[in-house]
Amino acid sequence: MAMQQPFRPFDPNRTPLAQQFRTWTEQTPAPYDKALVDPYTRCRVILMNGIENDSWFFLHHWYRHTGDEKLRAKIAELRRVETQQQTSVNWLNPADQTVIETTIAYEQVATDLTANLAKNEPDPYAKQVLDFALIEDFDHLYRYAHLMQLLEGKSAETIVKGQTDIAAGRPTPEEHRRPADMVRRHIDNKTADVKTKLNAQTITAAEQQTYLFYKSHGFMYGNDLARRLYAEIAEVEEEHVTQYESVADPKATWLEMAALKQVNEAYNYYSCWQTETDPRLAAIWEQFYRMELEHVQQVGQLLHEQEGKDIHTMFPAEIAPLIVFESNKEYVRQIVNTQRNLQPLGTEFRSKEQLPADWGSYRSIVNREGVPSQQIVEMVPAPA
Ligand SMILES: [Fe+2]
Ligand SMILES: [Fe+2]
Ligand SMILES: [Fe+2]
Ligand SMILES: [Fe+2]
């Protein structure tokens, strides 16, 4: 993408909080046309829905951990805006887009978002964490493409439109591990690069959204193999949420975490705005970006009042590069070729041959009666 301006978290052109509540009509913009939409516009809708749901979750958890009524009132106010934004973004998905079509798009997000974050991740360990799960979501796309062929007789190419390869990554049957092997080392906010902090927030929100989508739709199928495949892949998303949420600094205060969340929301909307090809959606991304700038200010005010901290010293005035959805075929192939045999042992990554004999004990339990991700590729001819 050419000539983007960097993201400025303290851009003064923001929307006052009192002007952020919208009517039911305003909250529910018309959906995109699934036949005409750019695949990466669809990806941005999925990503921003996940970002908003994560913001909503976070504000509820924070609220439940404070008895300060002034603070509770402010959290409730911000949260109402977040939930309205989430409605608007998720309601952009059209009614005629089937669950499996949306699922293919979720794994396209997971592939091309993760690749973009990994390419721009300055911390080598955080980059390894991203690359590790990148080729697992890439493999999910391949398995779900077979399910789409089975359920609808359609190619997943109708969704990904040639931008993302549909091919095997690290095989999904090998992705089931002991929970403790999904724990990762965490960063220290005092020394970490701001891009590392933002990447951890973005990818955790995206993987959490994917988990929630599979858990809230997988049971809706009458087909038994589809039911089991969603159960299997949803559990891998649970693993991914565990590894990604490990990375953020756990020693940050609630207010410091709130500041990072709001800056990250603004950064994501700004990235969408700058890269969006559909002018109607670009206008929504800009509108919500300017709301998030105000959330950053509001949390900054609370940080000043309650902890004597200056938010302007916590974040640089300009942040680059932006998040860009684009084709990453070459990069993904390279990671598949070099890291397919990598597995975690505790917080560290090892090649398969270096793992202790009992490493696969969990996998041998869950895979004992057959593995849906294997069965689907055996049952259905390779999708066109
Ligand atoms: Fe938001
Ligand atoms: Fe996935
Ligand atoms: Fe994932
Ligand atoms: Fe926000």
XYZ file of C-alpha atoms and ligand atoms in Angstrom:
388
model
C 0.000 0.000 0.000
C 1.361 3.366 -0.961
C 1.992 6.487 1.069
C 0.195 5.911 4.355
C 0.597 8.414 7.135
C 1.630 6.845 10.448
C -0.982 6.381 13.167
C -1.095 9.232 15.696
C -2.759 8.168 18.983
C -3.088 11.806 20.104
C -4.567 13.161 16.846
C -6.707 16.068 18.205
C -9.494 15.607 15.603
C -11.666 13.336 17.746
C -15.401 12.928 18.442
C -16.644 14.036 21.887
C -18.051 11.140 23.954
C -21.500 12.766 24.209
C -21.798 12.555 20.392
C -20.904 8.866 20.140
C -24.311 7.257 20.818
C -26.236 6.426 17.638
C -29.777 5.451 16.565
C -30.803 1.865 15.786
C -30.698 2.758 12.098
C -27.269 4.315 12.399
C -26.074 1.275 14.345
C -27.115 -1.114 11.586
C -25.574 -0.073 8.254
C -26.519 -2.071 5.159
C -24.456 -5.253 4.703
C -21.854 -5.649 1.979
C -22.657 -7.710 -1.125
C -20.968 -11.082 -0.679
C -20.513 -11.554 -4.439
C -18.823 -8.187 -4.961
C -16.944 -7.578 -1.719
C -13.154 -7.482 -1.781
C -11.969 -10.448 0.324
C -9.850 -8.126 2.465
C -12.792 -5.801 3.124
C -14.572 -8.863 4.522
C -11.419 -9.611 6.555
C -11.426 -6.105 8.033
C -15.061 -6.524 9.112
C -14.182 -9.791 10.876
C -11.105 -8.296 12.540
C -12.845 -5.169 13.832
C -15.760 -7.199 15.197
C -13.195 -9.183 17.191
C -11.432 -6.033 18.374
C -14.741 -4.580 19.618
C -15.823 -7.772 21.365
C -12.471 -7.907 23.142
C -12.830 -4.278 24.219
C -16.314 -5.036 25.591
C -15.049 -8.126 27.480
C -12.117 -6.231 28.920
C -14.300 -3.353 30.148
C -16.644 -5.812 31.884
C -13.784 -7.597 33.643
C -12.247 -4.306 34.746
C -15.639 -3.082 36.007
C -16.078 -6.246 38.089
C -12.723 -5.552 39.743
C -13.328 -1.964 40.866
C -15.692 -0.484 43.446
C -14.900 3.129 42.496
C -18.282 4.456 41.375
C -16.926 7.330 39.311
C -14.677 4.903 37.479
C -17.544 2.405 37.061
C -19.709 5.121 35.489
C -16.960 5.991 32.999
C -16.337 2.331 32.143
C -20.081 1.812 31.583
C -20.187 4.811 29.273
C -17.214 3.717 27.154
C -18.549 0.175 27.038
C -21.912 1.305 25.659
C -20.093 2.928 22.756
C -17.996 -0.214 22.199
C -21.104 -2.408 22.034
C -22.788 -0.079 19.528
C -19.657 -0.104 17.392
C -19.562 -3.911 17.556
C -23.173 -4.091 16.350
C -22.425 -1.829 13.399
C -19.359 -3.777 12.346
C -20.832 -7.269 12.715
C -24.100 -6.250 11.035
C -22.067 -5.479 7.888
C -21.988 -9.255 7.282
C -24.840 -10.206 4.924
C -27.601 -12.686 5.823
C -26.900 -14.821 2.742
C -23.296 -15.524 3.758
C -23.321 -19.077 5.113
C -21.522 -20.192 8.278
C -18.926 -22.146 6.307
C -18.323 -19.189 3.978
C -17.781 -16.937 6.998
C -15.558 -19.608 8.517
C -13.303 -19.619 5.430
C -13.036 -15.847 5.795
C -12.135 -16.169 9.497
C -9.190 -18.412 8.595
C -8.181 -16.032 5.801
C -8.079 -13.311 8.462
C -6.043 -15.556 10.741
C -3.565 -16.299 7.947
C -3.062 -12.855 6.433
C -3.386 -10.868 9.673
C -0.889 -13.100 11.469
C 1.540 -12.970 8.532
C 1.360 -9.160 8.434
C 1.925 -8.856 12.192
C 4.779 -11.396 12.100
C 6.530 -9.622 9.228
C 6.501 -6.380 11.250
C 7.193 -7.844 14.708
C 10.484 -6.500 16.129
C 10.735 -8.964 19.061
C 12.176 -12.307 17.805
C 10.339 -14.429 20.389
C 6.990 -12.686 19.756
C 7.576 -13.183 16.015
C 8.215 -16.895 16.604
C 4.947 -17.134 18.555
C 3.083 -15.579 15.603
C 4.794 -17.715 12.949
C 4.099 -20.809 15.015
C 0.305 -20.393 14.998
C 0.216 -18.816 11.517
C 0.700 -22.172 9.815
C -1.900 -23.826 12.042
C -4.641 -21.383 11.018
C -3.407 -21.780 7.458
C -4.040 -25.521 7.814
C -7.527 -24.861 9.244
C -8.345 -22.988 6.045
C -7.374 -26.110 4.093
C -9.542 -28.414 6.258
C -12.562 -26.081 6.168
C -12.190 -25.739 2.385
C -12.849 -29.489 2.201
C -15.890 -29.084 4.459
C -17.239 -26.319 2.199
C -16.877 -28.663 -0.764
C -18.754 -31.357 1.173
C -21.583 -29.155 2.479
C -22.151 -26.799 -0.439
C -20.233 -28.278 -3.381
C -18.405 -24.965 -3.671
C -14.774 -23.956 -3.754
C -13.306 -21.823 -0.964
C -11.774 -19.763 -3.794
C -15.171 -18.003 -4.006
C -14.226 -16.439 -0.650
C -10.421 -16.050 -0.690
C -10.353 -15.007 -4.388
C -6.828 -16.216 -5.065
C -5.226 -14.015 -2.397
C -4.505 -16.810 0.105
C -3.300 -20.325 -0.759
C -5.461 -23.281 0.216
C -2.934 -25.955 1.154
C -1.705 -27.987 4.112
C 0.259 -26.254 6.881
C 1.173 -27.897 10.180
C -1.379 -30.723 10.139
C -4.329 -29.981 12.431
C -4.246 -33.516 13.988
C -0.772 -32.573 15.344
C -1.991 -29.305 16.907
C -3.571 -30.829 20.035
C -1.226 -30.438 22.997
C -1.048 -30.401 26.755
C -2.389 -27.047 27.999
C 0.913 -26.197 29.730
C 2.705 -26.386 26.385
C 0.666 -23.393 25.158
C 1.986 -21.034 27.845
C 4.408 -18.437 26.472
C 6.834 -15.933 27.977
C 5.503 -12.401 28.530
C 6.922 -9.029 27.611
C 7.755 -6.104 29.921
C 5.950 -2.899 28.912
C 8.914 -0.825 30.096
C 11.245 -2.317 27.496
C 8.971 -3.745 24.758
C 8.476 -1.968 21.435
C 5.006 -0.439 21.068
C 4.403 -2.594 17.958
C 4.948 -5.740 20.040
C 2.409 -4.519 22.622
C -0.168 -3.691 19.938
C 0.389 -6.928 17.999
C -0.266 -9.000 21.132
C -3.565 -7.182 21.725
C -4.697 -7.480 18.106
C -3.943 -11.146 17.624
C -5.423 -12.160 20.994
C -8.676 -10.373 20.104
C -8.754 -11.968 16.644
C -8.149 -15.506 17.896
C -10.666 -15.064 20.709
C -13.247 -13.970 18.135
C -12.515 -17.029 16.012
C -12.938 -19.277 19.052
C -16.257 -17.604 19.902
C -17.538 -17.903 16.329
C -16.765 -21.634 16.096
C -18.269 -22.272 19.534
C -21.444 -20.338 18.701
C -21.978 -21.931 15.269
C -20.404 -25.416 15.194
C -23.389 -27.056 16.915
C -25.805 -25.647 14.328
C -24.865 -28.243 11.728
C -26.853 -31.435 11.232
C -23.779 -33.069 9.684
C -21.826 -35.038 12.327
C -18.427 -34.550 10.739
C -19.030 -30.776 10.553
C -19.986 -30.741 14.255
C -16.811 -32.595 15.210
C -14.559 -30.539 12.927
C -15.753 -27.278 14.511
C -15.248 -28.781 17.982
C -11.721 -29.855 17.057
C -10.631 -26.571 15.448
C -12.337 -24.450 18.138
C -10.100 -26.182 20.672
C -7.016 -25.221 18.667
C -8.280 -21.622 18.762
C -8.479 -21.975 22.563
C -4.811 -22.991 22.434
C -4.050 -19.967 20.278
C -5.819 -17.575 22.655
C -3.794 -19.077 25.508
C -0.473 -18.597 23.739
C -1.210 -15.080 22.508
C -2.645 -13.706 25.744
C 0.526 -14.986 27.439
C 2.592 -12.373 25.599
C 1.081 -9.148 27.045
C 2.674 -7.690 30.191
C 0.639 -9.125 33.113
C 2.034 -6.536 35.536
C 0.290 -3.572 33.893
C -2.422 -1.916 36.012
C -6.051 -2.081 34.834
C -5.784 1.549 33.699
C -2.556 0.902 31.821
C -4.198 -2.091 30.122
C -7.241 0.064 29.298
C -4.981 2.661 27.669
C -3.287 0.016 25.538
C -6.669 -1.460 24.500
C -8.013 1.935 23.421
C -4.839 2.895 21.565
C -4.979 -0.462 19.814
C -8.623 0.022 18.822
C -7.747 3.403 17.321
C -4.679 1.930 15.588
C -6.743 -0.881 14.042
C -9.498 1.436 12.800
C -6.924 3.837 11.426
C -5.214 0.953 9.583
C -8.584 -0.135 8.136
C -9.435 3.405 7.083
C -6.101 3.931 5.340
C -6.276 0.643 3.418
C -10.014 0.260 2.700
C -11.059 0.073 -0.969
C -14.832 0.452 -0.350
C -15.552 4.173 0.302
C -18.691 3.445 2.338
C -16.743 1.230 4.751
C -13.762 3.587 4.774
C -16.116 6.280 6.123
C -17.221 3.947 8.943
C -13.609 3.087 9.832
C -12.748 6.796 9.978
C -15.802 7.615 12.084
C -14.955 4.891 14.602
C -11.254 5.848 14.582
C -12.232 9.350 15.743
C -14.405 7.865 18.502
C -11.492 5.708 19.691
C -9.200 8.757 19.820
C -11.608 10.184 22.389
C -11.558 6.892 24.363
C -7.763 7.203 24.481
C -8.130 10.741 25.868
C -10.713 9.646 28.443
C -8.523 6.815 29.735
C -5.544 9.185 29.709
C -7.478 11.544 31.978
C -8.234 8.689 34.404
C -4.584 7.604 34.373
C -3.596 11.130 35.319
C -6.191 11.441 38.091
C -5.852 7.993 39.617
C -2.220 6.979 39.069
C -0.485 10.288 38.335
C 0.670 8.981 34.946
C 0.937 10.873 31.665
C -0.412 8.811 28.754
C 1.726 10.880 26.355
C 4.848 9.320 27.867
C 3.423 5.780 27.488
C 2.997 5.837 23.691
C 4.990 7.423 20.866
C 3.346 10.330 19.012
C 3.495 8.322 15.756
C 3.200 4.563 15.255
C 4.089 2.676 12.056
C 3.725 0.492 10.122
C -0.027 0.019 9.921
C -1.832 -3.329 9.761
C -2.329 -4.185 6.092
C -4.400 -7.021 4.629
C -2.617 -8.244 1.520
C -1.495 -11.492 -0.051
C 1.295 -13.272 1.864
C 1.582 -16.492 -0.149
C 5.376 -16.460 -0.375
C 5.873 -15.712 3.318
C 3.403 -18.392 4.451
C 4.993 -21.024 2.190
C 8.382 -20.229 3.624
C 7.143 -20.619 7.215
C 5.346 -23.882 6.355
C 8.524 -25.239 4.765
C 10.805 -24.291 7.650
C 8.541 -24.629 10.725
C 6.086 -27.403 9.978
C 7.905 -29.712 12.400
C 8.164 -27.200 15.246
C 6.315 -27.915 18.513
C 6.302 -26.203 21.916
C 7.695 -27.700 25.106
C 6.537 -25.359 27.860
C 7.376 -21.852 26.663
C 10.073 -22.891 24.148
C 9.887 -24.215 20.585
C 11.626 -27.415 19.507
C 11.738 -29.578 16.429
C 9.620 -32.735 16.776
C 12.615 -35.048 17.232
C 13.757 -33.146 20.320
C 10.536 -33.683 22.290
C 10.318 -36.064 25.274
C 8.594 -39.422 24.714
C 5.426 -38.477 26.634
C 4.984 -35.162 24.778
C 2.031 -36.469 22.730
C 0.063 -37.830 25.711
C -2.772 -35.314 25.317
C -3.056 -35.855 21.572
C -3.348 -39.599 22.075
C -6.415 -39.015 24.284
C -8.372 -36.616 22.057
C -7.457 -38.283 18.746
C -8.170 -41.831 19.991
C -11.492 -42.281 18.159
C -10.399 -40.633 14.918
C -9.579 -37.054 13.949
C -12.222 -34.993 12.104
C -9.594 -32.777 10.395
C -8.047 -35.946 8.939
C -11.384 -37.575 8.061
C -12.593 -34.563 6.092
C -9.600 -34.599 3.721
C -9.894 -38.376 3.277
C -13.611 -38.178 2.543
C -13.711 -35.215 0.155
C -11.666 -34.855 -3.045
C -9.163 -31.976 -2.916
C -11.101 -28.739 -3.509
C -10.527 -27.083 -6.882
Fe -14.427 0.431 20.068
Fe -7.813 -21.307 12.912
Fe -6.040 -19.579 15.384
Fe -12.879 2.154 22.444
